[in-house]
Coordinates of C-alpha atoms (C1' of nucleotides) in Angstrom, one line a residue:
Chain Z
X75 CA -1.2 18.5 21.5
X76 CA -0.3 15.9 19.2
X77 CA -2.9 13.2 17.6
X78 CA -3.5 9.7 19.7
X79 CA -0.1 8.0 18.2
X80 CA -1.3 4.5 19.9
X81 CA -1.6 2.5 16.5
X82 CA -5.1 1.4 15.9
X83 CA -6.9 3.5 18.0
X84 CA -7.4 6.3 15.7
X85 CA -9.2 4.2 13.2
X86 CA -11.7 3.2 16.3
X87 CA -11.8 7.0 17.2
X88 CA -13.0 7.8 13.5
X89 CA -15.5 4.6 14.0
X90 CA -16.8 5.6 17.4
X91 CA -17.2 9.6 16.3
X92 CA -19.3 8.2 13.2
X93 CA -21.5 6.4 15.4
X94 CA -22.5 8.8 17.9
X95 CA -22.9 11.2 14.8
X96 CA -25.5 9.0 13.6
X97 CA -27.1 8.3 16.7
X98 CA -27.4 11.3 17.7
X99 CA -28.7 12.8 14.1
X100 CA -25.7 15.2 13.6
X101 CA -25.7 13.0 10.6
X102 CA -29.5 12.6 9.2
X103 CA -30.7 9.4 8.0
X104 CA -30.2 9.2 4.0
X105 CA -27.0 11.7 4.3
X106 CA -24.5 11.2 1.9
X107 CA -21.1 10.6 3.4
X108 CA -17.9 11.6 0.9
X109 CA -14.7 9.5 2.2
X110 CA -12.8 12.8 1.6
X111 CA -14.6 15.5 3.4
X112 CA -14.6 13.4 6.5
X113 CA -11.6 12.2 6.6
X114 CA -10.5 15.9 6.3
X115 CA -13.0 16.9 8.9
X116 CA -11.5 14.3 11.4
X117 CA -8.0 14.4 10.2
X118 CA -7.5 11.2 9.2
X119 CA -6.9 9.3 5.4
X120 CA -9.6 8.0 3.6
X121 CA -8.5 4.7 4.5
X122 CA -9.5 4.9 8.1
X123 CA -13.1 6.3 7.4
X124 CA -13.3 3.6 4.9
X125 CA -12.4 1.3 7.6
X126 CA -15.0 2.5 9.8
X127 CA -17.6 2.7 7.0
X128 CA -17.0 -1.0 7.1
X129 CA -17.6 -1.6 10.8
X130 CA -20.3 0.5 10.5
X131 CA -22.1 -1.0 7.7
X132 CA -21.7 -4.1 9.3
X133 CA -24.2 -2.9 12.2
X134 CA -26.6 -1.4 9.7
X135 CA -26.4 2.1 10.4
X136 CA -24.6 3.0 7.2
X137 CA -25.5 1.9 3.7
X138 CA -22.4 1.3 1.4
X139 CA -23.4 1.3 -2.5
X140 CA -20.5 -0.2 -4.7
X141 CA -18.9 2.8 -6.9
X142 CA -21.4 5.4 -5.2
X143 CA -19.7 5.2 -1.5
X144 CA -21.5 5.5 1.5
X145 CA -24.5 7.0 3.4
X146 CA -26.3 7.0 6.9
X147 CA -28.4 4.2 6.6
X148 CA -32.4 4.7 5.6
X149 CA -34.5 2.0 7.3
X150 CA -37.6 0.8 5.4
X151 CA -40.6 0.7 8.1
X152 CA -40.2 -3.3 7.5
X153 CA -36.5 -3.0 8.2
X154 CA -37.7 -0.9 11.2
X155 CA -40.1 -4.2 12.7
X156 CA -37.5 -6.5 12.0
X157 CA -34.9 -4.5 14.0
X158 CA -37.7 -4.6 16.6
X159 CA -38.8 -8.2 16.3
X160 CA -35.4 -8.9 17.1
X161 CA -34.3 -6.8 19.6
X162 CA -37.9 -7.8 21.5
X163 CA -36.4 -11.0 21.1
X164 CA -33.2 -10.0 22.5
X165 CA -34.3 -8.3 25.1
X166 CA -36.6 -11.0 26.5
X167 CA -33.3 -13.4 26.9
X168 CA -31.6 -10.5 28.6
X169 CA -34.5 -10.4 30.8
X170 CA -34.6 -14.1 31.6
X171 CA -30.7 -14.2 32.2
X172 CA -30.6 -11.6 34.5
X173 CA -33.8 -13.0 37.0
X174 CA -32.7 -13.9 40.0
X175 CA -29.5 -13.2 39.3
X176 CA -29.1 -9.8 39.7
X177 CA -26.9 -8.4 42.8
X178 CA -27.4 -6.2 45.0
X179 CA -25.0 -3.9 44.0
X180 CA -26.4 -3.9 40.2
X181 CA -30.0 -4.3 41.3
X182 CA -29.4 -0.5 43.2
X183 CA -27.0 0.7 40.1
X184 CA -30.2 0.1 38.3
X185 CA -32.5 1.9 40.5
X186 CA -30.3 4.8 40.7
X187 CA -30.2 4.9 36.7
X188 CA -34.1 4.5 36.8
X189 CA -34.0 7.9 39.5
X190 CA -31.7 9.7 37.1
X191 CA -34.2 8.8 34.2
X192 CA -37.2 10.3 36.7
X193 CA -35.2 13.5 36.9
X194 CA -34.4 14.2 33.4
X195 CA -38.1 13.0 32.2
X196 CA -39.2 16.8 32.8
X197 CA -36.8 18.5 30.4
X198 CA -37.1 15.7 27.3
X199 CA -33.7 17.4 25.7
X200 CA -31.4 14.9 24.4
X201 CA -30.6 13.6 28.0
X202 CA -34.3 11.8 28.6
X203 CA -33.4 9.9 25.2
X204 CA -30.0 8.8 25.6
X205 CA -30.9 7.2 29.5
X206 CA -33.7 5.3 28.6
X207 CA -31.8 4.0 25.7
X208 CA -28.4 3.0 28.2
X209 CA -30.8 1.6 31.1
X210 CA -31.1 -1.2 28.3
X211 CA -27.6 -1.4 27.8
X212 CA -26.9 -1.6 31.4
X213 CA -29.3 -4.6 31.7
X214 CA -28.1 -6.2 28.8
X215 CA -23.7 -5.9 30.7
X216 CA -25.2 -7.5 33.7
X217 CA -25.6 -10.4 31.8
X218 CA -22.0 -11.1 31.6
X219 CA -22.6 -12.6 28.0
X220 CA -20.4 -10.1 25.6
X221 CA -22.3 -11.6 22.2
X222 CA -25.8 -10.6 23.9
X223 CA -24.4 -7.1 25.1
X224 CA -23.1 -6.6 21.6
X225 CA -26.2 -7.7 19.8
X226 CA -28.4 -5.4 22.1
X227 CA -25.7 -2.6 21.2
X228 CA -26.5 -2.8 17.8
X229 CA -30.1 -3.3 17.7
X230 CA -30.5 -0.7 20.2
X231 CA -28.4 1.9 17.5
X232 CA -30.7 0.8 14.6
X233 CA -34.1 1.7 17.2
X234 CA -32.4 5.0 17.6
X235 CA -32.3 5.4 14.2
X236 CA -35.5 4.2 13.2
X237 CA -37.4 6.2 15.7
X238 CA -35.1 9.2 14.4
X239 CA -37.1 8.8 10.7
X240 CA -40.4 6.8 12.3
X241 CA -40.5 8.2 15.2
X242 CA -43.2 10.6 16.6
X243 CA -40.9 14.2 17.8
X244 CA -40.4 13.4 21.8
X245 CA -42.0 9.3 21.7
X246 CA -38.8 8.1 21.8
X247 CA -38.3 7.6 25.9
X248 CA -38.9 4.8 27.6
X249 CA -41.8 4.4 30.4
X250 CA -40.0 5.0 33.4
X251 CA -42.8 2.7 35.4
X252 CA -42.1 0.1 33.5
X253 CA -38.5 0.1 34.5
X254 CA -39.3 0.3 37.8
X255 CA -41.5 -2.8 37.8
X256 CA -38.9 -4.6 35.1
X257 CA -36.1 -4.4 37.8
X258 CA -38.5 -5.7 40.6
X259 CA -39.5 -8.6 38.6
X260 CA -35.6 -9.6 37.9
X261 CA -35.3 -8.8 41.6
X262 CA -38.1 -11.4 42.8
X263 CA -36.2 -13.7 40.7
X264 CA -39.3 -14.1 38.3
X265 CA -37.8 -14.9 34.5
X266 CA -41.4 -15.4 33.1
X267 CA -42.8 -12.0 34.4
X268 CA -39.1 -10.7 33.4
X269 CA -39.4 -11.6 30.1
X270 CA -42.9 -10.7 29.8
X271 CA -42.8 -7.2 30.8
X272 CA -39.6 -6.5 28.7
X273 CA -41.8 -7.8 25.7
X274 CA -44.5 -5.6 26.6
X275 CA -42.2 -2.8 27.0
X276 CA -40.4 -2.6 23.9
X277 CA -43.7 -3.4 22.3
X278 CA -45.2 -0.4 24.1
X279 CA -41.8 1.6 23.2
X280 CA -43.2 0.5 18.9
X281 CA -46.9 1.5 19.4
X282 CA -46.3 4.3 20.8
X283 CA -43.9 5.8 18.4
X284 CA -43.9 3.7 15.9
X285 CA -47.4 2.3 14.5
X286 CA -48.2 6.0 13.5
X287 CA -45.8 7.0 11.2
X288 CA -46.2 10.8 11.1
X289 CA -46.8 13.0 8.4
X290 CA -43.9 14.0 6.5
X291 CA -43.6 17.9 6.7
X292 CA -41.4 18.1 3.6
X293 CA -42.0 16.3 0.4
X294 CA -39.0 15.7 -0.7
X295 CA -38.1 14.1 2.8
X296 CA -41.2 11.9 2.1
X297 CA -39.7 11.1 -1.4
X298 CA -35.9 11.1 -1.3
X299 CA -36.0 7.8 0.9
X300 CA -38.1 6.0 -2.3
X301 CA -35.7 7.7 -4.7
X302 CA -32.5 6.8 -2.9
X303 CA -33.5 3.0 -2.9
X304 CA -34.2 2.8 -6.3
X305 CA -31.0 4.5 -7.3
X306 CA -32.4 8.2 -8.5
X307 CA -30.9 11.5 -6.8
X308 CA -33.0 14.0 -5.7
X309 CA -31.7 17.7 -5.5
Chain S
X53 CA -10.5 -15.3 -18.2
X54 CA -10.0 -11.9 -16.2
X55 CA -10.8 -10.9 -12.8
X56 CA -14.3 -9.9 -11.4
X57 CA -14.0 -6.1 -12.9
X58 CA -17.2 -6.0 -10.5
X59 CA -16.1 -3.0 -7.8
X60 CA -16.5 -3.9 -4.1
X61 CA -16.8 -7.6 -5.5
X62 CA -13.3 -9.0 -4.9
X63 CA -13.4 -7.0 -1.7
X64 CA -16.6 -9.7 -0.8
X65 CA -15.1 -12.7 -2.5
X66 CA -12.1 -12.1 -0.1
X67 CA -14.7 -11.7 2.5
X68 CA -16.3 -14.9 1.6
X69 CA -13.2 -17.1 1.1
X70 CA -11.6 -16.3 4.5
X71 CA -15.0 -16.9 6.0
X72 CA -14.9 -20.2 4.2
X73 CA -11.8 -21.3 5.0
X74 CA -12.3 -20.7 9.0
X75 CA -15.4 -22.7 8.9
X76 CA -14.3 -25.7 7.0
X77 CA -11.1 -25.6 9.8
X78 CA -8.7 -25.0 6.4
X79 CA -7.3 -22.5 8.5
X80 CA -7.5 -23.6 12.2
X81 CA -8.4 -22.1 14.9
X82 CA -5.7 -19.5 16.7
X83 CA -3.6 -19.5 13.5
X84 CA -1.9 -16.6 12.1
X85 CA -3.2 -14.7 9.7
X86 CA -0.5 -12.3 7.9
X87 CA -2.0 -10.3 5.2
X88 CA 0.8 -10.5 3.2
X89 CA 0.7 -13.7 2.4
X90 CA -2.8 -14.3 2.6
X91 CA -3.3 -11.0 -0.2
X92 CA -0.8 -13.1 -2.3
X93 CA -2.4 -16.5 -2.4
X94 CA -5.8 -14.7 -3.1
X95 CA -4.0 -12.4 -5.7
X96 CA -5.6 -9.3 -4.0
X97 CA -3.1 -6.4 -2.3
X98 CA -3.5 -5.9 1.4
X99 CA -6.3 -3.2 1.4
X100 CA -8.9 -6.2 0.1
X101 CA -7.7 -8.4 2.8
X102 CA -7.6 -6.1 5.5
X103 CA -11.1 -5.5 4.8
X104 CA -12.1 -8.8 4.9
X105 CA -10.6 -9.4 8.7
X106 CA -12.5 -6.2 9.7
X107 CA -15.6 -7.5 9.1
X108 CA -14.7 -11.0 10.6
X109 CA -13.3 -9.4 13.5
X110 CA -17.2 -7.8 13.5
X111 CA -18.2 -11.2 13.2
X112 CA -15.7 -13.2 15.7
X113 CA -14.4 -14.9 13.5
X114 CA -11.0 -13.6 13.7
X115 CA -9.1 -12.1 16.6
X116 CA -7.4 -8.6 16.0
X117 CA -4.6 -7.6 18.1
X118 CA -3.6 -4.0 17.7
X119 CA 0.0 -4.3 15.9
X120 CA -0.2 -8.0 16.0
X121 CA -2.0 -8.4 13.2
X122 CA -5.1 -11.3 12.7
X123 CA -5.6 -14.4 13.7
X124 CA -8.2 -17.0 13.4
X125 CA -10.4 -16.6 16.4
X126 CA -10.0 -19.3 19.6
X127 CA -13.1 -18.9 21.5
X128 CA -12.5 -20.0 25.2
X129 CA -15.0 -21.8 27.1
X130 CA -17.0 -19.2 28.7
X131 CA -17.3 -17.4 25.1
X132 CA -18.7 -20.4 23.6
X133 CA -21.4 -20.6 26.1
X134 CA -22.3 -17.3 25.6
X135 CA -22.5 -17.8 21.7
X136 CA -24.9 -21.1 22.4
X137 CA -27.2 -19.1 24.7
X138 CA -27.6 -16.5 22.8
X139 CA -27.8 -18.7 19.7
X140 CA -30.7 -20.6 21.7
X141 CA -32.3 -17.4 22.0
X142 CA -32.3 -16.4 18.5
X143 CA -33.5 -19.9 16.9
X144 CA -36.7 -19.8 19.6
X145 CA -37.6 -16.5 18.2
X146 CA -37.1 -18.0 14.3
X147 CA -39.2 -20.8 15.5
X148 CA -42.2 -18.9 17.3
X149 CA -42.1 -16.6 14.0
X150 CA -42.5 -19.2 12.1
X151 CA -45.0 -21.4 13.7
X152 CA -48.3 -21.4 11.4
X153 CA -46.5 -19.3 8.7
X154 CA -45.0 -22.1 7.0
X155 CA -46.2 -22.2 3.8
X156 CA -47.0 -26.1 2.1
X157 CA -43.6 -24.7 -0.3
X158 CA -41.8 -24.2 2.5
X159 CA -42.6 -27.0 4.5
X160 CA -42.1 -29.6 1.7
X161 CA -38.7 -27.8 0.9
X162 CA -37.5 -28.3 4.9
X163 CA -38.6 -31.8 4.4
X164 CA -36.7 -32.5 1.0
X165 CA -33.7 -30.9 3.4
X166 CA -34.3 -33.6 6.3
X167 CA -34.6 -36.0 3.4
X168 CA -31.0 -35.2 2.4
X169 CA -29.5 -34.9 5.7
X170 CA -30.9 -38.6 6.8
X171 CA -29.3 -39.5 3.1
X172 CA -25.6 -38.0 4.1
X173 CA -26.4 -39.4 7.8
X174 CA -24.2 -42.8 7.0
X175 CA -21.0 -41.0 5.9
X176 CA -20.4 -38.4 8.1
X177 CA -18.1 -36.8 5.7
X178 CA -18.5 -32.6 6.1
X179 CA -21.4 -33.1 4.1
X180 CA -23.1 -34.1 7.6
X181 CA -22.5 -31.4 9.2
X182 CA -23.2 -28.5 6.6
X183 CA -26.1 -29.6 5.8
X184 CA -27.7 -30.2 10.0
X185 CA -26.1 -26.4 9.8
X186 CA -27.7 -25.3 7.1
X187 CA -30.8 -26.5 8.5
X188 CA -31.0 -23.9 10.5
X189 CA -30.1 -21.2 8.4
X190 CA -33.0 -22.1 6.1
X191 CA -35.6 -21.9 8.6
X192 CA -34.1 -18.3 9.3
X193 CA -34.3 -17.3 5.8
X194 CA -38.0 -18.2 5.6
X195 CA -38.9 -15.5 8.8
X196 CA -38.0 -13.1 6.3
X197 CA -36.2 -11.3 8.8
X198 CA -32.9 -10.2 7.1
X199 CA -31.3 -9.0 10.8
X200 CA -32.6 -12.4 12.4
X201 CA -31.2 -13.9 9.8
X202 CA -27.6 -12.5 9.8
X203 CA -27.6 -12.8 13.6
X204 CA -28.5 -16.7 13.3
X205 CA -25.9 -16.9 10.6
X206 CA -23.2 -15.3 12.4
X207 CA -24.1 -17.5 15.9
X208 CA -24.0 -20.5 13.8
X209 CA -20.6 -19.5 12.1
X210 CA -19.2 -19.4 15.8
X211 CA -20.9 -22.1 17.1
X212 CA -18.8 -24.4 13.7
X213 CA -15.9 -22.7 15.3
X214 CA -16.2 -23.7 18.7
X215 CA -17.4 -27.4 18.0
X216 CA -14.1 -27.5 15.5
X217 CA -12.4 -27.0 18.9
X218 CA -14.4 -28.3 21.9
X219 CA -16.2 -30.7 20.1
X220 CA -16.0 -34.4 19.7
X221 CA -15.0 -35.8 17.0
X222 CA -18.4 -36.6 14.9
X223 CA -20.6 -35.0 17.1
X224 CA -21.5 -31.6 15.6
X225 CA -24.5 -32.7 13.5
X226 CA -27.7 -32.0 14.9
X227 CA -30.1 -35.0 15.1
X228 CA -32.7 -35.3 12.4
X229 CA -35.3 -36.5 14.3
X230 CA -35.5 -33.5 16.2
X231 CA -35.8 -31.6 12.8
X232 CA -38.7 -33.3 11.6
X233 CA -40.3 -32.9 15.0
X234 CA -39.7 -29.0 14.7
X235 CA -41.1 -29.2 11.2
X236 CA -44.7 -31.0 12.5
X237 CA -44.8 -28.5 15.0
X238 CA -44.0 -25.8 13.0
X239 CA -46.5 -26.8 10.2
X240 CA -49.1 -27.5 13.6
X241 CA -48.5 -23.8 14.2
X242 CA -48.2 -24.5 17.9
X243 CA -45.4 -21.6 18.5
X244 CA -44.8 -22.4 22.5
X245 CA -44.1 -26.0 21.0
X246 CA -42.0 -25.3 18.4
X247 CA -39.9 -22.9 20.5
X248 CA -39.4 -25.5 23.6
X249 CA -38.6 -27.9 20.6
X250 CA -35.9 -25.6 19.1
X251 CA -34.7 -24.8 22.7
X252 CA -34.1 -28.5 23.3
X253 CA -32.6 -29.2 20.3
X254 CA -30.0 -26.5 20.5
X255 CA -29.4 -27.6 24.5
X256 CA -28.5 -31.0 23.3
X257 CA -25.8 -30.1 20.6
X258 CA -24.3 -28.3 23.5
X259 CA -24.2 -31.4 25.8
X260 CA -23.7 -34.1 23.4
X261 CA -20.6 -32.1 22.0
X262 CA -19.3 -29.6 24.0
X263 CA -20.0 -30.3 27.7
X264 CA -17.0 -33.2 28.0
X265 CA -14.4 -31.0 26.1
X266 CA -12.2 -33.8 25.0
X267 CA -8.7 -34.4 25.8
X268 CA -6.0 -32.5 23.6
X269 CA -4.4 -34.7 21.6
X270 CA -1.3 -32.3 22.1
X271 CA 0.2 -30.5 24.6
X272 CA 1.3 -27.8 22.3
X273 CA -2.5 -26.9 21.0
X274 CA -3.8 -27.7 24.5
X275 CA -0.9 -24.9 25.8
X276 CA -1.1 -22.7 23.0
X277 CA -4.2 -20.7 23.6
X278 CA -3.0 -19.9 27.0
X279 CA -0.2 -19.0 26.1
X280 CA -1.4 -16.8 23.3
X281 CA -3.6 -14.9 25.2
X282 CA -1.1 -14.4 28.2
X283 CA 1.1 -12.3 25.0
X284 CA 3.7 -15.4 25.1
X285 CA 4.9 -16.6 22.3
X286 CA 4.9 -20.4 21.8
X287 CA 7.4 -22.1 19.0
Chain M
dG25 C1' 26.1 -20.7 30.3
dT26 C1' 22.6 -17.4 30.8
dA27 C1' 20.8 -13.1 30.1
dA28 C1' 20.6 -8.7 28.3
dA29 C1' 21.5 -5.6 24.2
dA30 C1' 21.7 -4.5 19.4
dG31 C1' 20.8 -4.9 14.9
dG32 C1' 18.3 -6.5 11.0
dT33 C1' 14.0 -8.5 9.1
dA34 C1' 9.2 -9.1 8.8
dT35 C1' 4.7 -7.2 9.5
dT36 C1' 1.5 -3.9 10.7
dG37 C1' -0.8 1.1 10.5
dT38 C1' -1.7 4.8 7.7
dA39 C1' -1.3 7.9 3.8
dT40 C1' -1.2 8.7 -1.0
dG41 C1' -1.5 7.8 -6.0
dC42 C1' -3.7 6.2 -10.1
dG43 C1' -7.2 4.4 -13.1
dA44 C1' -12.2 3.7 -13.3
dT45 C1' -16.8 5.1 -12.4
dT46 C1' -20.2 8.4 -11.4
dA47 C1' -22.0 13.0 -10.7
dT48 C1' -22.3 17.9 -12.2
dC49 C1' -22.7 21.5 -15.2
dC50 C1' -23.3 24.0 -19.4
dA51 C1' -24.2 24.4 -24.1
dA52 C1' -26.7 23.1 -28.2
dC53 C1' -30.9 21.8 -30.0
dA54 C1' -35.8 20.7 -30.6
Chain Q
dT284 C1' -38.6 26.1 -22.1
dG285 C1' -37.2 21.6 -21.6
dT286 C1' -34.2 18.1 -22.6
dT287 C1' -30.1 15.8 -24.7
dG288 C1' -25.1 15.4 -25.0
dG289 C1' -20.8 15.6 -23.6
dA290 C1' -16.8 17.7 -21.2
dT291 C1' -15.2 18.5 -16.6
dA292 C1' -14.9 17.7 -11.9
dA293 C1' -15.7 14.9 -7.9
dT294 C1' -15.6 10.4 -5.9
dC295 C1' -14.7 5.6 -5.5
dG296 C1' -11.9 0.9 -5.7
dC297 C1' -7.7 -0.8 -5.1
dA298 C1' -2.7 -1.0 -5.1
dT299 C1' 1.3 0.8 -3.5
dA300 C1' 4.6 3.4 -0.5
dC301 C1' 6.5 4.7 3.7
dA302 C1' 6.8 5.0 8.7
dA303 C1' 6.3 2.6 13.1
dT304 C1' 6.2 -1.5 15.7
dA305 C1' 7.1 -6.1 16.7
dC306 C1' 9.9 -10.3 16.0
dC307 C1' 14.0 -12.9 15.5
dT308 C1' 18.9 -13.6 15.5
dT309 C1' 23.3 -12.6 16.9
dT310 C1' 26.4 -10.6 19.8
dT311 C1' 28.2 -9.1 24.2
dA312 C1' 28.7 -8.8 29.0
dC313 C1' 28.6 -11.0 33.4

DNA sequence: GTAAAAGGTATTGTATGCGATTATCCAACA
DNA sequence: TGTTGGATAATCGCATACAATACCTTTTAC
């Protein structure tokens, strides 16, 4: 029962269990995050979380304030479209890459993902969420091109948490249609079409659930984000 | 005369020296990096410097083998292309962003750039070559786009790293001709333009300097990447 | 003479310590 | 009551310390 003892793999465990925290809102957007608690609550020094901190600020999803440490990252709503812009952008050369190119082996992994989507779209837990969000990834492997894959990684984390603070409550999934008709296109070998319904996807995936920002429930939510960024501290 | 008492600052200026130092080729590509040494000459402990390699590990810039330590990344072939495509990819969104946004400022200051780089043309000192790059990261700046803008950044970082090692001799400035088209089109707002422009542009730094890798001067540099990555050791 | 083993040195991975900065709390005062 | 001040506690920035691993040299066996 002892700790991983392969040497620089626990600093990427403390990394990788941060991430999927934030992802998946066990730590909230704005959340302040003391290097001691958590490297207590993970069992590691505070050098490793301040490691990770690093990697993680890095990929924008933590915000690291000199002499007053670190927090989950708060997008501004023009953050958010810039994170979108780029990823549409991203996305669009995944798309064209892939046209044509696709196997038949990965053109059937995809349509099996795309089934599994289908299935889970009923019950929108968690589950509907985090497949839409990996069919992307999965497209953007296929490519073969690691820089792309990372890039679409990292823009893909910041949507998640955009649409975690923008977001309307259960918005957040992909159109499974426009999966289906995504891989035909790349099947047919058309890049234009490709590129064009990835472009009109994601921008679907914004107006949908992003254009109409809703109403805060809680004041101070509404407020803390404008008091963070100018350096004040709400209770 | 004392230090920057600025917290998180020398952490940065050790971040920004490193990064410095790779691009300019003061330290070469595949060389050692051994924080010891490296803290010394910078007059920072290892923490600072350890720092800095994370986030240039982030950035590919620097290679980090688990209990090996850092070294200055060596891109292979197939990496490179992958930076350049994706690097395309990024600079045709800049471009179609930009088309028709361009303020008369902003346009006058890209020409007062192309001005200077025909000016440093003749003597293709490093001068050359930083200023066809930072070209590129202007026209980034101006989309107001912070993410695009660190992603364009970061492609171009790599792309100085593979051209220091695929790249012929004088070849890695960009052509200014093919700025000041970009420019007109730009100012034209004609985005589909301006994007095939960019496109092109991009495509023929590629061929004119890194399709004919040329010959290794020596066998030791021509050996040592292979070796490296195989775990051997070479004197 | 070559190859394997052993020992010592250099370098990394991680924890901890110390000074500096910031946050928190409580009392004194208007 | 609300706010000002300051002492105390919490937290951060960075350096250092120690353990573990890799590297290099020398020795030893065949």
């Amino acid at each position: 029962m002892s700790e991983p003892r392969t040497p620089g793999l626990r600093a990427q465990s403390v990394y990788r269990a941060l991430r999927r925290a934030i992802i998946e809102q066990a730590l909230k957007p704005g959340m302040k995050l003391p290097e001691d608690s958590i490297g207590e609550q993970l069992g590691v020094s505070r050098t490793l979380v301040r490691e990770a901190f690093n990697r993680l600020s890095v990929e924008g999803l933590v915000e690291l304030k000199p002499n007053k440490g670190a927090s989950v990252a708060y997008p501004t709503l023009e953050e958010a479209r810039d994170v979108f812009e780029v990823r549409r952008g991203l996305e669009r050369l995944v798309a064209e890459n892939l046209a044509g190119r696709l196997t038949p082996a990965q053109a059937a992994e995809l349509e099996e993902h795309v089934r599994q989507e289908e299935k889970a779209h009923g019950q929108d837990g968690p589950e509907s969420i985090r497949l839409s969000g990996e069919f992307h990834i999965k497209l953007a492997e296929m490519t073969g091109n690691a820089l792309l894959l990372r890039y679409v990684q990292e823009s893909s984390s910041r949507c998640s948490l955009i649409l975690a603070i923008y977001g309307r409550p259960h918005s957040s999934e992909c159109a499974v249609s426009e999966h289906r008709q995504l891989i035909d296109a790349l099947r047919a070998g058309d890049a234009a079409k490709a590129a064009q319904l990835m472009d009109h996807h994601l921008q679907s995936v914004v107006t949908r659930a992003l254009l109409s920002p809703r109403t805060e429930p809680d004041l101070r939510d509404a407020l803390s984000r404008y008091a963070l960024s100018e350096g004040l501290t709400p209770p």
